[in-house]
Tab-separated table of C-alpha atoms in Angstrom:
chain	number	residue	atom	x	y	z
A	1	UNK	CA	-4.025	15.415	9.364
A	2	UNK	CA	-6.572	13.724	11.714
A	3	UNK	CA	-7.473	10.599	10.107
A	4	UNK	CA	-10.010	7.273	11.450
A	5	UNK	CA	-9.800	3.894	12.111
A	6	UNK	CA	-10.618	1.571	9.741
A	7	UNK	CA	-12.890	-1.555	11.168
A	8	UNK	CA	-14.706	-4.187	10.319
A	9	UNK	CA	-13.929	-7.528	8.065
A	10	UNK	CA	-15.391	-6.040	5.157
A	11	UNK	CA	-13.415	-2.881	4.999
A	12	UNK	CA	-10.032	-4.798	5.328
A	13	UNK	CA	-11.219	-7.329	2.640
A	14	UNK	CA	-11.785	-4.511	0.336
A	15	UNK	CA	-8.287	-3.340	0.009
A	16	UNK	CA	-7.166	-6.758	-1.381
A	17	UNK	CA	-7.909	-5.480	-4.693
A	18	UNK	CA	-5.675	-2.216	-3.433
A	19	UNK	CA	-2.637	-0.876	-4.305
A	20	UNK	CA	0.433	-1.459	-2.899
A	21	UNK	CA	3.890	-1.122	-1.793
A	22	UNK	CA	6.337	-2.567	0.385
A	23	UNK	CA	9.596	-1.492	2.483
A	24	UNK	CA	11.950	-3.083	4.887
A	25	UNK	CA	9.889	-2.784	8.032
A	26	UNK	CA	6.019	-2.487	6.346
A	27	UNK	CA	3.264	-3.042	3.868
A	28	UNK	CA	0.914	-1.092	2.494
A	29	UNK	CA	-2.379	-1.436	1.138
A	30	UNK	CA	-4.567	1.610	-0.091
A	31	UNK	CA	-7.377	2.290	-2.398
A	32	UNK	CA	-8.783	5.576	-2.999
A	33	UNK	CA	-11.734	7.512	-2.176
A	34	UNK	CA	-14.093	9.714	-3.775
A	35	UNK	CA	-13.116	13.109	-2.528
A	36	UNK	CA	-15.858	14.974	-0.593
A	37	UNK	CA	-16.354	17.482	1.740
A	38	UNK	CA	-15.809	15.137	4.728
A	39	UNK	CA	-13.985	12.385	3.282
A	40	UNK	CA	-10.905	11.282	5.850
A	41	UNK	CA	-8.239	9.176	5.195
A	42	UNK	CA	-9.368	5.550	7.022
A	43	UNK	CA	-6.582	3.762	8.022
A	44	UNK	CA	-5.975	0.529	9.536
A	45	UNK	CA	-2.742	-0.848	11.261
A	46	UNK	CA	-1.727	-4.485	11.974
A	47	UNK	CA	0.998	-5.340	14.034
A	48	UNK	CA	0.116	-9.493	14.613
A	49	UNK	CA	1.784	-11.408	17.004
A	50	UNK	CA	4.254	-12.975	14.234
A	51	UNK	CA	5.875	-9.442	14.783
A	52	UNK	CA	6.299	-9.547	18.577
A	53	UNK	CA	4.417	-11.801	20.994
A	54	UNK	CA	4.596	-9.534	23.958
A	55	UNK	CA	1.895	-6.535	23.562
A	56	UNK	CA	4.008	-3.779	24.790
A	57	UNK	CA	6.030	-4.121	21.819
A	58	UNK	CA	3.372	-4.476	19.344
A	59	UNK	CA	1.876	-1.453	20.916
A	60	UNK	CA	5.018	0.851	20.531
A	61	UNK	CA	5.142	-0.430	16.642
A	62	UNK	CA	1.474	0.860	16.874
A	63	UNK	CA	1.953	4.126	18.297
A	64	UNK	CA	4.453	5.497	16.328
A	65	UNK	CA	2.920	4.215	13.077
A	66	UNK	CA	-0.302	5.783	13.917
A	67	UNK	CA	1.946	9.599	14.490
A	68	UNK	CA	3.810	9.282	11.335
A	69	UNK	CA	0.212	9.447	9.509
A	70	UNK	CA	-0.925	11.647	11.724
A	71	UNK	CA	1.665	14.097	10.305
A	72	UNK	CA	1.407	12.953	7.072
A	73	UNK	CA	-0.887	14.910	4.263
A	74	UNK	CA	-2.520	12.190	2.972
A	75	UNK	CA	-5.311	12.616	-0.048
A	76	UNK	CA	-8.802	10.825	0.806
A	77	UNK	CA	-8.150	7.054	0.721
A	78	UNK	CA	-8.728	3.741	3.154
A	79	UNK	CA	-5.304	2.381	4.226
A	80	UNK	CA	-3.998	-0.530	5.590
A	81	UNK	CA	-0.456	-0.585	6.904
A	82	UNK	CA	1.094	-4.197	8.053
A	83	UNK	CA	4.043	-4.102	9.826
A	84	UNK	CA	6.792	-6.760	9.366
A	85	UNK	CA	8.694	-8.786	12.230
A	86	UNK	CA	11.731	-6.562	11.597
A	87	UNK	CA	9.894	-3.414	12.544
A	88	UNK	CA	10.578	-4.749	15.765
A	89	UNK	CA	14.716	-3.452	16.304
A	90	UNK	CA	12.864	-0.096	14.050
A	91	UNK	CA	13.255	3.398	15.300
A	92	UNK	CA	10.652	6.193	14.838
A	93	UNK	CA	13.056	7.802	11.849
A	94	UNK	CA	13.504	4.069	10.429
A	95	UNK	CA	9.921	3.755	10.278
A	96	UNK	CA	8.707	6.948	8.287
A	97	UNK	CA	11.563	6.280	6.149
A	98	UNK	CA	9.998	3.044	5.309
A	99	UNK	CA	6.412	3.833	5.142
A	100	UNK	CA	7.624	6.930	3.296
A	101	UNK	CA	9.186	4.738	0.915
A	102	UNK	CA	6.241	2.211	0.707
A	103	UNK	CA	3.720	5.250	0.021
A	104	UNK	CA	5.468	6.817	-3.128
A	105	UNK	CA	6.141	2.736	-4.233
A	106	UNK	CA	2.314	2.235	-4.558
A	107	UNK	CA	1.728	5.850	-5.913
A	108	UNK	CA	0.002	7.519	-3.027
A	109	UNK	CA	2.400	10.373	-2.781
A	110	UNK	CA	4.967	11.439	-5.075
């Protein structure tokens, strides 16, 4: 499901007040939208440089995050998925076991 980026300072400080759930390798953050006839899920990934100082790393994290959700049938909501420093040794099955995991914690999918 083709999803955008979430941006902005305002956006991000609006999911405090989200749900959420955790895993081994990532957070999540959500809160849900009003659902219209174009109404994408808006998500926004952080991998900081506590997780990996060199960018190639953080970038890989990135990636694969970003094609898990892409597969993913999401309903309309804004995300935001953290990654922890352990997602760094993570591999792409680890991962959407984990954020699978995270999303039915906070109640996004059963």
């Amino acid at each position: 499901m083709p999803f955008s980026s979430l941006k902005g300072e305002k956006a991000f400080q609006r999911l405090r007040g989200g749900r959420v759930g955790r895993g081994r390798y990532l957070t999540v953050r959500w809160f849900p939208l009003r659902p219209t006839a174009f109404n994408p899920v808006r998500v926004g990934i952080v991998v900081s440089n506590k997780v990996s100082k060199k960018a190639t790393v953080r970038n890989k994290i990135r990636r694969r995050l970003r094609e898990i959700l892409r597969k993913m049938h999401l309903p309309p909501c804004e995300m935001v998925v953290v990654a922890q420093p352990e997602a760094v040794g993570a591999s792409y099955w680890d991962l959407l076991k984990d954020l699978t995991h995270a999303l039915k914690k906070s109640g996004l999918v059963q």
